[in-house]
Amino acid sequence: MIVAVTAVCLIALDVVTKMLAVAKLSGRGPVEIIPGALDLRLTRNSGAAFSLAGGATVFLSLVALAVVVVVGLTARRLASTGWAFVFGAMVGGAVGNLIDRIFRAPGPLRGHVVDFVHIHHWPIFNLADSAIVCGGVLAVVLSLLGIGLDGSRLTGDQPSGARPGTPGAPAASGAAAVSAASGAAAGPPAVSAGPPAVSAGPPAVSAGAPAVSGLPGGAAAPSGTGAAAGQPRPDDPRQPSDPSRPGGQ
């Protein structure tokens, strides 16, 4: 959006100023703005910016078309405000001069560009030329600052550990790191906990041995009998005789 707005504004200003220059400066001498430094004078330029390459009008027109197409395609990937202004200035300047080459005499793609701003000791230029130069200067500044088209820094100041998968990279995010650590630590104890549970069986079996060996003659008392409850057995010889039973005397 910034590219389009910048380009449209520059194109509109360039067209309006050229129309005013043709209307006000045709057939008259230079108009001084700053004596000895800046004046306005109307010229027709068949070449590139600042009256360069005057005999290559058609070639320059085709180059301008190619630049506009390439910039338009590249602008879709822009995420930097600074570079958006650069591309907008480039497109605005190129299209501004291309309009003159297409619609002005002597014919399509051979039209002469209207120039009218004259800084002493510098070639005459127009607003479109200024936009192209300013865009180029801003592009150099952004490159020196290491700002890429996506707005990221390209100076390599970021530590190598910031890139995942490289030596010295920081640990995973909090939740992932905790989950991974707890999962790795919880695995072995869960497996090793099995043998203690199995080995706990023999003590339970051996614990019954004293109860068995405590009976006379080593015989085991059936469950639920009086012997198990601590009551005397009927056939126990140590039991006192019962006078009511036969032979109990």
Coordinates of N, CA and C in Angstrom, one line a residue:
M1 N 0.8 -1.2 0.0 CA 0.0 0.0 0.0 C 0.9 1.3 0.0
I2 N 2.0 1.3 0.8 CA 2.8 2.4 0.8 C 3.5 2.6 -0.5
V3 N 3.9 1.6 -1.2 CA 4.5 1.7 -2.5 C 3.5 2.4 -3.5
A4 N 2.3 1.9 -3.5 CA 1.3 2.4 -4.4 C 1.0 3.9 -4.1
V5 N 0.8 4.2 -2.9 CA 0.4 5.6 -2.5 C 1.6 6.5 -2.8
T6 N 2.8 6.1 -2.5 CA 4.0 7.0 -2.8 C 4.1 7.2 -4.3
A7 N 4.0 6.1 -5.0 CA 4.1 6.2 -6.5 C 3.1 7.1 -7.1
V8 N 1.8 6.9 -6.7 CA 0.7 7.7 -7.3 C 0.9 9.2 -6.9
C9 N 1.3 9.5 -5.7 CA 1.5 10.9 -5.3 C 2.6 11.6 -6.1
L10 N 3.7 10.8 -6.3 CA 4.8 11.4 -7.0 C 4.5 11.6 -8.5
I11 N 3.7 10.6 -9.1 CA 3.3 10.7 -10.5 C 2.4 11.9 -10.7
A12 N 1.5 12.1 -9.8 CA 0.6 13.3 -9.9 C 1.3 14.6 -9.8
L13 N 2.2 14.7 -8.8 CA 3.0 15.9 -8.7 C 3.9 16.2 -9.9
D14 N 4.5 15.1 -10.4 CA 5.3 15.3 -11.6 C 4.6 15.8 -12.8
V15 N 3.4 15.2 -13.0 CA 2.6 15.6 -14.2 C 2.1 17.1 -14.0
V16 N 1.7 17.4 -12.8 CA 1.2 18.8 -12.6 C 2.3 19.8 -12.8
T17 N 3.5 19.5 -12.2 CA 4.6 20.5 -12.3 C 5.1 20.6 -13.7
K18 N 5.1 19.5 -14.5 CA 5.5 19.6 -15.9 C 4.5 20.5 -16.7
M19 N 3.2 20.3 -16.4 CA 2.2 21.1 -17.1 C 2.4 22.5 -16.8
L20 N 2.6 22.9 -15.6 CA 2.8 24.3 -15.2 C 4.1 24.8 -15.8
A21 N 5.1 24.0 -15.8 CA 6.4 24.5 -16.4 C 6.2 24.8 -17.9
V22 N 5.5 23.9 -18.6 CA 5.3 24.1 -20.1 C 4.4 25.4 -20.3
A23 N 3.4 25.5 -19.4 CA 2.5 26.7 -19.6 C 3.2 28.0 -19.2
K24 N 4.0 28.0 -18.2 CA 4.6 29.3 -17.7 C 6.0 29.6 -18.2
L25 N 6.7 28.6 -18.6 CA 8.1 28.9 -18.9 C 8.4 28.8 -20.4
S26 N 7.4 28.4 -21.2 CA 7.6 28.3 -22.7 C 7.8 29.7 -23.2
G27 N 8.9 29.9 -24.1 CA 9.2 31.1 -24.8 C 9.7 32.2 -23.9
R28 N 10.3 31.9 -22.7 CA 10.8 32.9 -21.9 C 12.1 32.4 -21.3
G29 N 12.9 33.4 -20.8 CA 14.2 33.1 -20.2 C 14.1 32.5 -18.8
P30 N 15.2 32.2 -18.2 CA 15.3 31.6 -16.9 C 14.6 32.5 -15.9
V31 N 13.9 31.9 -14.9 CA 13.3 32.6 -13.8 C 14.1 32.3 -12.5
E32 N 14.8 33.3 -12.0 CA 15.6 33.1 -10.9 C 14.8 32.9 -9.6
I33 N 15.1 31.9 -8.9 CA 14.5 31.6 -7.6 C 15.5 32.0 -6.5
I34 N 16.7 31.5 -6.5 CA 17.8 31.9 -5.6 C 18.9 32.4 -6.5
P35 N 19.2 33.7 -6.5 CA 20.2 34.3 -7.4 C 21.6 33.5 -7.3
G36 N 22.1 33.1 -8.4 CA 23.4 32.5 -8.5 C 23.4 31.0 -8.0
A37 N 22.2 30.4 -7.7 CA 22.1 29.1 -7.2 C 21.0 28.3 -7.8
L38 N 19.8 28.8 -7.9 CA 18.6 28.1 -8.4 C 17.8 28.9 -9.3
D39 N 17.4 28.4 -10.5 CA 16.5 29.1 -11.4 C 15.6 28.0 -12.1
L40 N 14.6 28.5 -12.7 CA 13.7 27.6 -13.5 C 13.9 28.0 -15.0
R41 N 14.1 26.9 -15.8 CA 14.2 27.1 -17.3 C 13.7 25.8 -17.9
L42 N 13.0 26.0 -18.9 CA 12.3 24.9 -19.6 C 13.2 24.3 -20.7
T43 N 13.4 23.0 -20.6 CA 14.2 22.2 -21.6 C 13.5 20.9 -22.0
R44 N 13.8 20.3 -23.1 CA 13.3 19.0 -23.5 C 14.4 18.0 -23.6
N45 N 14.3 17.0 -22.8 CA 15.3 16.0 -22.7 C 15.0 14.7 -23.4
S46 N 15.8 14.3 -24.4 CA 15.5 13.1 -25.1 C 16.3 11.9 -24.4
G47 N 17.0 12.1 -23.4 CA 17.8 11.1 -22.7 C 17.2 10.7 -21.4
A48 N 18.2 10.2 -20.5 CA 17.8 9.8 -19.2 C 17.8 10.9 -18.2
A49 N 17.8 10.6 -17.0 CA 17.8 11.7 -16.0 C 19.0 12.6 -16.1
F50 N 18.8 13.8 -15.8 CA 19.8 14.9 -15.9 C 20.4 15.0 -17.3
S51 N 19.5 14.7 -18.3 CA 19.9 14.9 -19.7 C 21.0 14.0 -20.2
L52 N 21.1 12.8 -19.6 CA 22.2 11.9 -19.9 C 21.6 10.9 -21.0
A53 N 22.5 10.4 -21.9 CA 22.2 9.4 -23.0 C 21.1 10.0 -23.8
G54 N 21.3 11.1 -24.5 CA 20.2 11.7 -25.3 C 19.8 11.0 -26.5
G55 N 20.7 10.1 -27.0 CA 20.3 9.4 -28.2 C 19.7 8.0 -28.0
A56 N 19.3 7.6 -26.8 CA 18.8 6.3 -26.5 C 17.4 6.4 -25.9
T57 N 16.6 7.2 -26.5 CA 15.2 7.4 -26.0 C 14.4 6.1 -25.9
V58 N 14.4 5.4 -27.1 CA 13.6 4.1 -27.1 C 14.1 3.1 -26.1
F59 N 15.4 2.9 -26.1 CA 16.0 2.0 -25.1 C 15.7 2.4 -23.7
L60 N 15.8 3.6 -23.4 CA 15.5 4.1 -22.0 C 14.0 3.9 -21.7
S61 N 13.1 4.0 -22.6 CA 11.7 3.8 -22.4 C 11.4 2.3 -22.1
L62 N 12.1 1.4 -22.8 CA 11.9 0.0 -22.6 C 12.5 -0.4 -21.2
V63 N 13.6 0.2 -20.8 CA 14.2 0.0 -19.5 C 13.3 0.4 -18.4
A64 N 12.7 1.6 -18.6 CA 11.7 2.1 -17.6 C 10.5 1.2 -17.4
L65 N 10.0 0.6 -18.5 CA 8.9 -0.3 -18.5 C 9.3 -1.6 -17.7
A66 N 10.5 -2.1 -18.0 CA 11.0 -3.3 -17.3 C 11.2 -3.0 -15.8
V67 N 11.7 -1.8 -15.4 CA 11.9 -1.5 -14.0 C 10.5 -1.4 -13.3
V68 N 9.5 -0.8 -13.9 CA 8.2 -0.8 -13.3 C 7.6 -2.1 -13.0
V69 N 7.8 -3.1 -14.0 CA 7.3 -4.4 -13.9 C 8.0 -5.1 -12.7
V70 N 9.3 -5.1 -12.7 CA 10.1 -5.8 -11.7 C 9.8 -5.2 -10.3
V71 N 9.8 -3.9 -10.2 CA 9.5 -3.3 -8.9 C 8.1 -3.7 -8.4
G72 N 7.1 -3.7 -9.3 CA 5.8 -4.1 -9.0 C 5.7 -5.5 -8.5
L73 N 6.4 -6.4 -9.1 CA 6.4 -7.8 -8.6 C 7.2 -8.0 -7.3
T74 N 8.3 -7.3 -7.1 CA 9.1 -7.4 -5.9 C 8.4 -6.7 -4.7
A75 N 7.6 -5.7 -5.0 CA 6.9 -5.0 -3.9 C 6.0 -5.9 -3.1
R76 N 5.5 -7.0 -3.6 CA 4.6 -7.9 -2.9 C 5.3 -8.5 -1.7
R77 N 6.6 -8.6 -1.7 CA 7.3 -9.3 -0.6 C 7.8 -8.3 0.4
L78 N 7.5 -7.0 0.3 CA 8.1 -6.0 1.2 C 7.4 -6.0 2.5
A79 N 8.2 -5.9 3.6 CA 7.6 -5.8 4.9 C 8.3 -4.7 5.7
S80 N 9.1 -3.9 4.9 CA 9.8 -2.8 5.5 C 9.3 -1.5 5.0
T81 N 8.9 -0.6 5.9 CA 8.4 0.7 5.5 C 9.4 1.5 4.7
G82 N 10.7 1.5 5.1 CA 11.7 2.2 4.4 C 11.8 1.8 3.0
W83 N 11.9 0.5 2.8 CA 12.0 -0.1 1.4 C 10.8 0.2 0.6
A84 N 9.6 0.3 1.3 CA 8.4 0.6 0.6 C 8.5 2.0 0.0
F85 N 9.0 2.9 0.7 CA 9.2 4.3 0.2 C 10.2 4.3 -1.0
V86 N 11.3 3.5 -0.8 CA 12.3 3.4 -1.9 C 11.6 2.9 -3.2
F87 N 10.9 1.8 -3.1 CA 10.2 1.3 -4.3 C 9.1 2.2 -4.9
G88 N 8.4 2.9 -3.9 CA 7.4 3.8 -4.4 C 8.1 5.0 -5.1
A89 N 9.2 5.5 -4.6 CA 9.9 6.6 -5.3 C 10.4 6.2 -6.7
M90 N 11.0 4.9 -6.7 CA 11.5 4.4 -8.0 C 10.4 4.3 -9.0
V91 N 9.3 3.7 -8.6 CA 8.1 3.5 -9.5 C 7.6 4.9 -10.0
G92 N 7.4 5.8 -9.0 CA 6.8 7.1 -9.3 C 7.7 7.9 -10.3
G93 N 9.0 7.9 -10.1 CA 9.9 8.6 -11.0 C 10.0 8.0 -12.4
A94 N 10.1 6.6 -12.4 CA 10.1 6.0 -13.7 C 8.9 6.2 -14.5
V95 N 7.7 6.0 -13.9 CA 6.4 6.2 -14.6 C 6.3 7.7 -15.0
G96 N 6.7 8.6 -14.1 CA 6.5 10.0 -14.5 C 7.3 10.4 -15.7
N97 N 8.5 9.9 -15.9 CA 9.2 10.2 -17.1 C 8.8 9.4 -18.3
L98 N 8.2 8.2 -18.0 CA 7.7 7.3 -19.0 C 6.5 7.9 -19.7
I99 N 5.7 8.6 -18.9 CA 4.5 9.3 -19.5 C 4.9 10.3 -20.5
D100 N 6.0 11.0 -20.2 CA 6.5 12.0 -21.2 C 7.0 11.2 -22.5
R101 N 7.7 10.2 -22.3 CA 8.2 9.4 -23.5 C 7.1 8.8 -24.3
I102 N 6.0 8.5 -23.7 CA 4.9 7.9 -24.5 C 4.0 8.9 -25.2
F103 N 3.7 10.0 -24.5 CA 2.7 10.9 -24.9 C 3.2 12.2 -25.5
R104 N 4.4 12.6 -25.4 CA 5.0 13.8 -25.9 C 5.7 13.6 -27.2
A105 N 5.8 14.7 -27.9 CA 6.5 14.7 -29.2 C 8.0 14.3 -29.0
P106 N 8.6 13.6 -30.0 CA 8.0 13.4 -31.4 C 7.2 12.2 -31.6
G107 N 7.0 11.3 -30.6 CA 6.2 10.1 -30.8 C 6.3 9.2 -29.6
P108 N 5.4 8.1 -29.6 CA 5.5 7.1 -28.6 C 6.8 6.5 -28.4
L109 N 7.3 6.3 -27.2 CA 8.6 5.8 -26.7 C 9.7 6.7 -27.2
R110 N 9.5 7.8 -27.9 CA 10.5 8.7 -28.3 C 10.3 10.1 -27.9
G111 N 9.3 10.2 -27.0 CA 8.9 11.6 -26.5 C 10.0 12.2 -25.6
H112 N 10.2 13.5 -25.7 CA 11.2 14.2 -24.9 C 10.6 14.5 -23.5
V113 N 11.4 14.3 -22.5 CA 11.0 14.6 -21.1 C 11.1 16.1 -20.8
V114 N 10.2 16.6 -20.1 CA 10.2 18.0 -19.7 C 11.0 18.2 -18.4
D115 N 12.1 19.0 -18.5 CA 12.9 19.3 -17.4 C 12.9 20.8 -17.2
F116 N 12.9 21.3 -15.9 CA 12.8 22.7 -15.7 C 13.5 23.2 -14.4
V117 N 14.0 22.4 -13.6 CA 14.7 22.8 -12.4 C 16.2 22.8 -12.6
H118 N 16.8 24.0 -12.4 CA 18.2 24.2 -12.7 C 18.9 24.7 -11.5
I119 N 19.7 23.8 -10.9 CA 20.6 24.2 -9.8 C 22.0 24.4 -10.5
H120 N 22.5 25.6 -10.3 CA 23.8 25.9 -11.0 C 24.9 24.9 -10.8
H121 N 25.6 24.6 -11.9 CA 26.7 23.6 -11.9 C 26.1 22.2 -11.8
W122 N 24.8 22.1 -12.2 CA 24.2 20.7 -12.1 C 23.2 20.6 -13.3
P123 N 23.1 19.5 -13.9 CA 22.1 19.3 -15.1 C 20.7 19.7 -14.7
I124 N 19.9 20.1 -15.6 CA 18.5 20.5 -15.4 C 17.7 19.2 -15.2
F125 N 16.8 19.2 -14.2 CA 16.0 18.0 -13.9 C 14.6 18.3 -13.6
N126 N 13.8 17.3 -13.2 CA 12.4 17.5 -12.9 C 12.1 16.7 -11.6
L127 N 10.9 16.7 -11.2 CA 10.5 16.0 -9.9 C 10.7 14.5 -10.0
A128 N 10.4 13.9 -11.2 CA 10.6 12.5 -11.3 C 12.1 12.1 -11.2
D129 N 13.0 12.9 -11.7 CA 14.4 12.6 -11.5 C 14.8 12.7 -10.0
S130 N 14.2 13.7 -9.4 CA 14.5 13.8 -7.9 C 14.0 12.6 -7.1
A131 N 12.8 12.1 -7.5 CA 12.3 11.0 -6.8 C 13.2 9.7 -7.0
I132 N 13.7 9.6 -8.2 CA 14.6 8.4 -8.4 C 15.9 8.5 -7.6
V133 N 16.5 9.7 -7.6 CA 17.7 9.9 -6.8 C 17.5 9.8 -5.3
C134 N 16.4 10.3 -4.8 CA 16.1 10.2 -3.4 C 15.8 8.8 -3.0
G135 N 15.1 8.0 -3.9 CA 14.9 6.6 -3.6 C 16.2 5.8 -3.6
G136 N 17.2 6.2 -4.5 CA 18.5 5.5 -4.5 C 19.3 5.8 -3.3
V137 N 19.2 7.1 -2.8 CA 20.0 7.4 -1.6 C 19.4 6.7 -0.4
L138 N 18.1 6.6 -0.3 CA 17.4 5.9 0.8 C 17.8 4.4 0.8
A139 N 17.8 3.9 -0.4 CA 18.2 2.4 -0.6 C 19.6 2.2 0.0
V140 N 20.5 3.1 -0.3 CA 21.9 3.0 0.2 C 21.9 3.0 1.7
V141 N 21.2 4.0 2.3 CA 21.1 4.1 3.7 C 20.6 2.9 4.4
L142 N 19.5 2.3 3.8 CA 18.9 1.1 4.4 C 19.9 -0.1 4.3
S143 N 20.6 -0.1 3.2 CA 21.6 -1.2 3.0 C 22.7 -1.1 4.0
L144 N 23.2 0.1 4.3 CA 24.2 0.3 5.2 C 23.8 0.0 6.7
L145 N 22.5 0.2 6.9 CA 22.0 -0.1 8.2 C 21.6 -1.6 8.4
G146 N 21.8 -2.3 7.3 CA 21.5 -3.7 7.3 C 20.1 -4.1 7.4
I147 N 19.2 -3.3 6.9 CA 17.7 -3.6 6.9 C 17.3 -4.2 5.6
G148 N 16.8 -5.4 5.7 CA 16.4 -6.2 4.5 C 15.0 -5.8 4.0
L149 N 14.6 -6.4 2.9 CA 13.2 -6.1 2.4 C 12.1 -6.5 3.3
D150 N 12.4 -7.5 4.1 CA 11.3 -8.0 5.1 C 11.4 -7.2 6.4
G151 N 12.3 -6.2 6.5 CA 12.4 -5.4 7.7 C 13.3 -6.0 8.8
S152 N 13.9 -7.2 8.5 CA 14.9 -7.8 9.5 C 16.2 -7.2 9.3
R153 N 17.0 -7.3 10.3 CA 18.4 -6.9 10.3 C 19.3 -7.9 9.6
L154 N 20.2 -7.5 8.7 CA 21.1 -8.4 8.0 C 22.5 -8.2 8.4
T155 N 22.8 -7.6 9.6 CA 24.2 -7.4 10.1 C 24.8 -8.6 10.8
G156 N 24.0 -9.6 11.1 CA 24.6 -10.8 11.8 C 24.9 -10.5 13.2
D157 N 24.2 -9.5 13.8 CA 24.4 -9.3 15.2 C 23.8 -10.3 16.1
Q158 N 22.8 -11.0 15.6 CA 22.1 -12.0 16.4 C 23.0 -13.1 16.8
P159 N 23.0 -13.7 18.0 CA 23.9 -14.8 18.4 C 23.5 -16.0 17.6
S160 N 24.5 -16.9 17.4 CA 24.3 -18.1 16.6 C 23.3 -19.0 17.3
G161 N 23.2 -18.9 18.7 CA 22.3 -19.7 19.4 C 20.9 -19.4 19.2
A162 N 20.6 -18.2 18.5 CA 19.2 -17.9 18.2 C 18.6 -18.7 17.1
R163 N 19.4 -19.4 16.3 CA 18.9 -20.2 15.3 C 18.8 -21.6 15.8
P164 N 17.6 -22.2 15.7 CA 17.4 -23.6 16.2 C 18.1 -24.5 15.4
G165 N 18.6 -25.6 16.0 CA 19.4 -26.6 15.3 C 20.8 -26.4 15.2
T166 N 21.4 -25.3 15.7 CA 22.8 -25.0 15.6 C 23.4 -25.1 17.0
P167 N 24.8 -25.4 17.1 CA 25.4 -25.5 18.4 C 25.3 -24.3 19.2
G168 N 25.0 -24.5 20.4 CA 24.8 -23.4 21.4 C 23.4 -22.8 21.3
A169 N 22.5 -23.5 20.6 CA 21.1 -23.0 20.5 C 20.5 -23.1 21.9
P170 N 19.7 -22.1 22.3 CA 19.0 -22.2 23.6 C 18.0 -23.3 23.6
A171 N 17.7 -23.7 24.9 CA 16.7 -24.8 25.1 C 15.4 -24.5 24.5
A172 N 14.6 -25.5 24.5 CA 13.2 -25.3 23.9 C 12.4 -24.4 24.8
S173 N 11.2 -24.0 24.4 CA 10.4 -23.2 25.2 C 10.0 -23.9 26.5
G174 N 9.5 -23.1 27.5 CA 9.3 -23.6 28.8 C 8.5 -24.8 28.9
A175 N 7.3 -24.8 28.3 CA 6.4 -26.0 28.3 C 7.0 -27.2 27.7
A176 N 7.7 -27.0 26.5 CA 8.3 -28.1 25.8 C 9.4 -28.7 26.5
A177 N 10.3 -27.8 27.1 CA 11.5 -28.2 27.9 C 11.0 -29.0 29.1
V178 N 10.1 -28.5 29.8 CA 9.6 -29.2 31.0 C 9.0 -30.6 30.7
S179 N 8.2 -30.6 29.6 CA 7.6 -31.8 29.2 C 8.6 -32.9 28.8
A180 N 9.7 -32.4 28.0 CA 10.7 -33.3 27.5 C 11.5 -33.8 28.7
A181 N 11.8 -32.9 29.6 CA 12.7 -33.3 30.8 C 11.9 -34.3 31.7
S182 N 10.6 -34.0 32.0 CA 9.9 -34.9 32.8 C 9.6 -36.2 32.2
G183 N 9.4 -36.2 30.8 CA 9.2 -37.5 30.2 C 10.4 -38.4 30.2
A184 N 11.6 -37.7 30.0 CA 12.8 -38.5 30.0 C 13.1 -39.0 31.4
A185 N 12.9 -38.2 32.4 CA 13.2 -38.7 33.7 C 12.2 -39.7 34.3
A186 N 11.0 -39.6 33.8 CA 9.9 -40.5 34.4 C 10.0 -41.9 33.8
G187 N 10.6 -42.1 32.7 CA 10.7 -43.4 32.0 C 11.4 -44.4 32.8
P188 N 12.7 -44.2 33.1 CA 13.5 -45.3 33.8 C 12.9 -45.7 35.2
P189 N 12.5 -44.7 36.0 CA 12.0 -45.1 37.3 C 10.8 -46.0 37.2
A190 N 9.9 -45.8 36.2 CA 8.7 -46.6 36.0 C 9.1 -48.0 35.7
V191 N 10.2 -48.2 34.9 CA 10.6 -49.6 34.6 C 11.3 -50.2 35.7
S192 N 12.2 -49.5 36.4 CA 12.9 -50.1 37.5 C 12.0 -50.3 38.7
A193 N 10.9 -49.8 38.8 CA 10.0 -50.0 39.9 C 9.4 -51.4 39.9
G194 N 9.5 -52.1 38.7 CA 8.9 -53.4 38.6 C 9.6 -54.5 39.5
P195 N 11.0 -54.6 39.5 CA 11.6 -55.6 40.3 C 11.3 -55.5 41.8
P196 N 11.3 -54.3 42.4 CA 10.9 -54.3 43.9 C 9.5 -54.9 44.1
A197 N 8.5 -54.7 43.2 CA 7.2 -55.2 43.4 C 7.2 -56.8 43.3
V198 N 8.1 -57.3 42.4 CA 8.2 -58.8 42.3 C 8.9 -59.4 43.5
S199 N 10.0 -58.7 43.9 CA 10.7 -59.3 45.0 C 10.0 -59.2 46.3
A200 N 9.0 -58.4 46.4 CA 8.2 -58.3 47.6 C 7.4 -59.5 47.9
G201 N 7.2 -60.4 46.9 CA 6.4 -61.6 47.1 C 7.0 -62.6 48.1
P202 N 8.3 -63.0 47.9 CA 8.9 -63.9 48.8 C 8.8 -63.6 50.3
P203 N 9.0 -62.3 50.7 CA 8.8 -62.1 52.1 C 7.4 -62.4 52.6
A204 N 6.4 -62.2 51.7 CA 5.0 -62.5 52.1 C 4.8 -64.0 52.3
V205 N 5.5 -64.8 51.4 CA 5.4 -66.3 51.5 C 6.2 -66.8 52.8
S206 N 7.4 -66.2 52.9 CA 8.2 -66.7 54.1 C 7.6 -66.3 55.4
A207 N 6.8 -65.3 55.4 CA 6.2 -64.8 56.6 C 5.2 -65.8 57.2
G208 N 4.7 -66.7 56.4 CA 3.8 -67.7 56.9 C 4.5 -68.9 57.5
A209 N 5.8 -69.0 57.3 CA 6.5 -70.1 57.8 C 6.5 -70.2 59.4
P210 N 6.7 -69.1 60.1 CA 6.7 -69.2 61.5 C 5.4 -69.8 62.1
A211 N 4.3 -69.4 61.4 CA 3.0 -69.8 61.9 C 2.8 -71.3 61.7
V212 N 3.4 -71.9 60.6 CA 3.3 -73.3 60.3 C 4.2 -74.1 61.3
S213 N 5.4 -73.6 61.5 CA 6.4 -74.3 62.3 C 6.0 -74.2 63.8
G214 N 5.2 -73.3 64.1 CA 4.8 -73.2 65.5 C 3.8 -74.3 66.0
L215 N 3.2 -75.1 65.1 CA 2.2 -76.1 65.5 C 3.0 -77.4 65.9
P216 N 2.4 -78.2 66.8 CA 3.0 -79.4 67.3 C 3.1 -80.4 66.1
G217 N 4.3 -81.0 66.0 CA 4.5 -82.0 64.9 C 4.6 -81.4 63.6
G218 N 4.7 -80.1 63.5 CA 4.8 -79.4 62.2 C 3.6 -79.4 61.3
A219 N 2.5 -79.9 61.8 CA 1.3 -79.9 61.0 C 0.6 -78.6 60.9
A220 N 0.1 -78.3 59.7 CA -0.5 -77.0 59.5 C -1.9 -77.1 59.9
A221 N -2.4 -76.0 60.6 CA -3.8 -76.0 61.0 C -4.6 -75.5 59.9
P222 N -5.7 -76.2 59.6 CA -6.6 -75.6 58.6 C -7.2 -74.3 59.0
S223 N -7.5 -73.5 57.9 CA -8.0 -72.2 58.2 C -9.4 -72.3 58.8
G224 N -9.7 -71.4 59.8 CA -11.0 -71.4 60.4 C -11.2 -72.4 61.5
T225 N -10.2 -73.2 61.9 CA -10.3 -74.2 63.0 C -10.0 -73.5 64.3
G226 N -10.2 -74.2 65.4 CA -10.0 -73.6 66.7 C -8.5 -73.4 66.9
A227 N -7.7 -74.2 66.3 CA -6.2 -74.1 66.5 C -5.8 -72.7 65.9
A228 N -6.4 -72.4 64.8 CA -6.0 -71.1 64.2 C -6.4 -70.0 65.1
A229 N -7.5 -70.2 65.8 CA -8.1 -69.2 66.7 C -7.5 -69.2 68.1
G230 N -6.6 -70.2 68.4 CA -5.9 -70.3 69.7 C -6.7 -71.1 70.6
Q231 N -7.8 -71.9 70.2 CA -8.5 -72.8 71.0 C -7.9 -74.2 71.0
P232 N -8.1 -75.0 72.1 CA -7.5 -76.3 72.2 C -8.2 -77.3 71.3
R233 N -7.5 -78.2 70.7 CA -8.0 -79.2 69.8 C -8.6 -80.3 70.7
P234 N -9.6 -81.0 70.1 CA -10.2 -82.1 70.9 C -9.3 -83.3 71.2
D235 N -8.4 -83.6 70.2 CA -7.5 -84.7 70.4 C -6.1 -84.3 70.9
D236 N -6.1 -83.1 71.5 CA -4.8 -82.7 72.0 C -4.6 -83.4 73.3
P237 N -3.5 -84.2 73.5 CA -3.2 -85.0 74.8 C -3.0 -84.1 76.0
R238 N -2.7 -82.8 75.7 CA -2.5 -81.9 76.8 C -3.8 -81.3 77.4
Q239 N -4.9 -81.6 76.7 CA -6.2 -81.1 77.1 C -6.7 -81.9 78.3
P240 N -7.2 -81.3 79.4 CA -7.7 -82.0 80.6 C -8.9 -82.8 80.2
S241 N -9.0 -84.0 80.8 CA -10.1 -84.9 80.5 C -11.4 -84.4 80.9
D242 N -12.4 -84.8 80.2 CA -13.8 -84.3 80.5 C -14.5 -85.4 81.2
P243 N -15.0 -85.2 82.4 CA -15.6 -86.3 83.2 C -16.9 -86.8 82.5
S244 N -17.5 -85.9 81.6 CA -18.7 -86.3 81.0 C -18.5 -87.2 79.8
R245 N -17.3 -87.3 79.3 CA -17.0 -88.1 78.1 C -16.7 -89.5 78.6
P246 N -17.1 -90.5 77.9 CA -16.7 -91.9 78.2 C -15.2 -92.0 78.2
G247 N -14.6 -92.7 79.2 CA -13.2 -92.9 79.2 C -12.5 -91.7 79.6
G248 N -13.2 -90.8 80.2 CA -12.5 -89.5 80.5 C -11.8 -89.6 81.9
Q249 N -12.0 -90.7 82.6 CA -11.4 -90.8 83.9 C -9.9 -90.9 83.9

